[in-house]
Amino acid sequence: MKTPILTILSAFLLATSFGGVSIVLPESPTAVERSAAEELADGIRRMTGVTPATVVEGGAADGLRFYVGATKAARALAPKDWKYDEVLVAPVADGVVCAGHPERGAIYAVDTYLERVCGVRWWTSTEDFYPALKKLPRPERTIRHAPVFAYRETYYLDGYLDARFKVRSKGNFSS
């Protein structure tokens, strides 16, 4: 077990080596976009020990930027019409765009980034894996996809009882 001094020193060194991390939200974020930003901030903190700043678009943002939701950076890359539950995870010059269909796309995009790019795994609602990272990766190429099925369910008890696990499993339907 690390001593508190070593933990604080490691977090400081990580923050210094990152040069800052910011989550950028649109000027009037939706509840889904705010939730996606919280999910991303929690994931970054658990992987690196650094708590990113969350700012509204146009505010001061440091270092690597994660554009969550319908930001200007996302709109520049977005299709004219999003397909149902479509997601977009794309590298940009100063960071990463995590956006998608207005209903749930932002949260699905953040979870896609954490899973496919960072290696996070959610096994159950209480068991997960967040890798220890010294540097936050950017996707090597744009990830864009829309689910084939309009309604998705895991038929796993955690998918019914735990809303967060359901979203992480990309489920969107319950009876």
Short mmCIF file of C-alpha atoms in Angstrom, two decimals:
data_model
loop_
_atom_site.label_atom_id
_atom_site.label_comp_id
_atom_site.label_asym_id
_atom_site.label_seq_id
_atom_site.Cartn_x
_atom_site.Cartn_y
_atom_site.Cartn_z
CA MET A 1 0.00 0.00 0.00
CA LYS A 2 1.34 3.44 -0.92
CA THR A 3 1.86 6.00 1.76
CA PRO A 4 -0.25 9.16 1.43
CA ILE A 5 2.85 11.24 0.57
CA LEU A 6 3.75 8.89 -2.32
CA THR A 7 0.15 8.94 -3.57
CA ILE A 8 0.07 12.75 -3.56
CA LEU A 9 3.50 12.92 -5.22
CA SER A 10 2.46 10.42 -7.93
CA ALA A 11 -0.72 12.38 -8.67
CA PHE A 12 1.30 15.60 -8.90
CA LEU A 13 3.84 14.04 -11.26
CA LEU A 14 1.05 12.63 -13.44
CA ALA A 15 -0.70 16.00 -13.54
CA THR A 16 2.58 17.68 -14.46
CA SER A 17 3.35 15.14 -17.20
CA PHE A 18 -0.19 15.48 -18.62
CA GLY A 19 0.09 19.25 -18.78
CA GLY A 20 -3.55 19.33 -17.72
CA VAL A 21 -6.69 17.54 -18.85
CA SER A 22 -10.00 19.26 -19.50
CA ILE A 23 -13.48 18.03 -20.31
CA VAL A 24 -15.25 20.56 -22.53
CA LEU A 25 -19.06 20.67 -22.59
CA PRO A 26 -21.34 22.69 -24.88
CA GLU A 27 -22.65 26.02 -23.60
CA SER A 28 -25.97 24.49 -22.50
CA PRO A 29 -25.22 20.83 -21.78
CA THR A 30 -28.03 18.30 -21.60
CA ALA A 31 -28.41 15.93 -18.65
CA VAL A 32 -26.87 13.15 -20.78
CA GLU A 33 -23.86 15.32 -21.66
CA ARG A 34 -23.33 16.23 -18.00
CA SER A 35 -23.60 12.56 -17.04
CA ALA A 36 -21.13 11.63 -19.80
CA ALA A 37 -18.66 14.25 -18.50
CA GLU A 38 -18.95 12.82 -14.97
CA GLU A 39 -18.38 9.28 -16.28
CA LEU A 40 -15.30 10.43 -18.21
CA ALA A 41 -13.91 12.42 -15.27
CA ASP A 42 -14.33 9.39 -12.98
CA GLY A 43 -12.62 7.13 -15.52
CA ILE A 44 -9.69 9.50 -16.02
CA ARG A 45 -9.26 9.87 -12.25
CA ARG A 46 -9.34 6.09 -11.74
CA MET A 47 -6.83 5.45 -14.55
CA THR A 48 -4.39 8.29 -13.86
CA GLY A 49 -5.04 9.75 -10.42
CA VAL A 50 -5.68 13.13 -12.08
CA THR A 51 -9.06 14.82 -11.75
CA PRO A 52 -9.75 16.75 -14.95
CA ALA A 53 -11.32 20.19 -14.99
CA THR A 54 -14.79 20.36 -16.55
CA VAL A 55 -15.40 23.59 -18.45
CA VAL A 56 -18.11 25.00 -20.66
CA GLU A 57 -17.10 25.63 -24.25
CA GLY A 58 -15.33 28.96 -24.56
CA GLY A 59 -13.93 28.72 -21.03
CA ALA A 60 -10.26 28.25 -20.20
CA ALA A 61 -9.19 24.64 -20.86
CA ASP A 62 -5.74 23.19 -20.22
CA GLY A 63 -3.77 20.51 -22.01
CA LEU A 64 -5.55 17.55 -23.55
CA ARG A 65 -9.22 18.34 -24.20
CA PHE A 66 -12.14 15.94 -24.31
CA TYR A 67 -15.05 17.49 -26.22
CA VAL A 68 -18.17 15.79 -24.87
CA GLY A 69 -21.52 16.15 -26.60
CA ALA A 70 -22.64 18.74 -29.14
CA THR A 71 -19.61 21.02 -28.90
CA LYS A 72 -18.34 23.06 -31.85
CA ALA A 73 -15.49 20.55 -32.29
CA ALA A 74 -18.06 17.72 -32.47
CA ARG A 75 -20.36 19.57 -34.85
CA ALA A 76 -17.45 20.08 -37.25
CA LEU A 77 -17.08 16.27 -37.52
CA ALA A 78 -20.70 15.19 -37.04
CA PRO A 79 -22.98 13.87 -39.75
CA LYS A 80 -25.97 16.01 -40.72
CA ASP A 81 -28.37 13.45 -39.27
CA TRP A 82 -27.28 11.12 -36.48
CA LYS A 83 -28.52 7.55 -36.74
CA TYR A 84 -30.33 6.22 -33.66
CA ASP A 85 -27.81 5.84 -30.77
CA GLU A 86 -24.87 6.52 -33.13
CA VAL A 87 -21.53 7.41 -31.53
CA LEU A 88 -18.44 9.27 -32.69
CA VAL A 89 -15.05 9.07 -30.97
CA ALA A 90 -12.47 11.00 -32.95
CA PRO A 91 -8.97 12.35 -32.47
CA VAL A 92 -8.60 16.10 -33.05
CA ALA A 93 -5.54 18.34 -32.90
CA ASP A 94 -5.90 19.22 -29.21
CA GLY A 95 -7.76 16.17 -27.89
CA VAL A 96 -10.64 13.78 -28.43
CA VAL A 97 -14.27 14.27 -29.47
CA CYS A 98 -16.88 12.04 -27.78
CA ALA A 99 -20.27 12.79 -29.30
CA GLY A 100 -23.29 11.16 -30.86
CA HIS A 101 -27.04 10.99 -31.26
CA PRO A 102 -28.64 13.65 -29.02
CA GLU A 103 -30.57 11.14 -26.88
CA ARG A 104 -27.76 8.90 -25.53
CA GLY A 105 -24.85 9.31 -27.95
CA ALA A 106 -22.55 11.31 -25.66
CA ILE A 107 -22.59 8.76 -22.84
CA TYR A 108 -22.23 5.84 -25.25
CA ALA A 109 -19.30 7.64 -26.93
CA VAL A 110 -17.53 8.23 -23.59
CA ASP A 111 -18.00 4.57 -22.62
CA THR A 112 -16.75 3.53 -26.08
CA TYR A 113 -13.62 5.67 -25.59
CA LEU A 114 -12.99 4.21 -22.13
CA GLU A 115 -13.49 0.62 -23.36
CA ARG A 116 -11.97 0.55 -26.84
CA VAL A 117 -9.22 3.13 -26.50
CA CYS A 118 -8.24 2.92 -22.81
CA GLY A 119 -8.99 -0.74 -22.03
CA VAL A 120 -11.57 -0.22 -19.25
CA ARG A 121 -13.76 -3.26 -18.55
CA TRP A 122 -17.03 -3.41 -16.63
CA TRP A 123 -17.62 -7.05 -15.72
CA THR A 124 -20.62 -6.48 -13.43
CA SER A 125 -22.13 -3.53 -11.59
CA THR A 126 -19.59 -4.08 -8.78
CA GLU A 127 -16.57 -5.55 -10.61
CA ASP A 128 -14.54 -3.53 -13.09
CA PHE A 129 -11.02 -2.91 -14.37
CA TYR A 130 -9.42 0.48 -14.99
CA PRO A 131 -5.83 0.22 -16.26
CA ALA A 132 -3.16 2.40 -14.67
CA LEU A 133 -2.09 4.85 -17.37
CA LYS A 134 0.79 7.30 -17.45
CA LYS A 135 -0.63 9.01 -20.54
CA LEU A 136 -4.20 9.20 -21.81
CA PRO A 137 -4.39 7.68 -25.28
CA ARG A 138 -6.11 9.19 -28.27
CA PRO A 139 -7.89 6.92 -30.70
CA GLU A 140 -5.66 6.00 -33.64
CA ARG A 141 -8.57 6.61 -36.00
CA THR A 142 -12.16 7.78 -35.84
CA ILE A 143 -14.62 5.34 -34.28
CA ARG A 144 -18.13 5.83 -35.60
CA HIS A 145 -20.94 3.34 -35.42
CA ALA A 146 -24.65 2.98 -34.93
CA PRO A 147 -26.20 -0.13 -33.39
CA VAL A 148 -27.99 -2.48 -35.76
CA PHE A 149 -30.77 -3.12 -33.25
CA ALA A 150 -32.99 -0.28 -32.04
CA TYR A 151 -33.68 -2.02 -28.72
CA ARG A 152 -30.86 -3.67 -26.78
CA GLU A 153 -30.97 -5.59 -23.51
CA THR A 154 -28.45 -7.88 -21.85
CA TYR A 155 -30.92 -10.19 -20.03
CA TYR A 156 -28.51 -10.07 -17.13
CA LEU A 157 -29.78 -9.09 -13.68
CA ASP A 158 -27.29 -6.21 -13.34
CA GLY A 159 -28.69 -4.77 -16.57
CA TYR A 160 -32.12 -4.51 -14.97
CA LEU A 161 -31.15 -3.39 -11.46
CA ASP A 162 -28.22 -1.03 -12.06
CA ALA A 163 -28.84 1.84 -14.49
CA ARG A 164 -25.16 2.73 -14.78
CA PHE A 165 -24.17 -0.82 -15.71
CA LYS A 166 -27.03 -0.94 -18.21
CA VAL A 167 -25.74 2.19 -19.96
CA ARG A 168 -22.17 0.86 -19.94
CA SER A 169 -23.52 -2.30 -21.61
CA LYS A 170 -25.22 -0.06 -24.22
CA GLY A 171 -28.64 -1.32 -23.16
CA ASN A 172 -31.61 0.94 -23.83
CA PHE A 173 -34.73 -1.07 -23.17
CA SER A 174 -36.44 -2.56 -20.12
CA SER A 175 -39.87 -4.06 -19.73
#
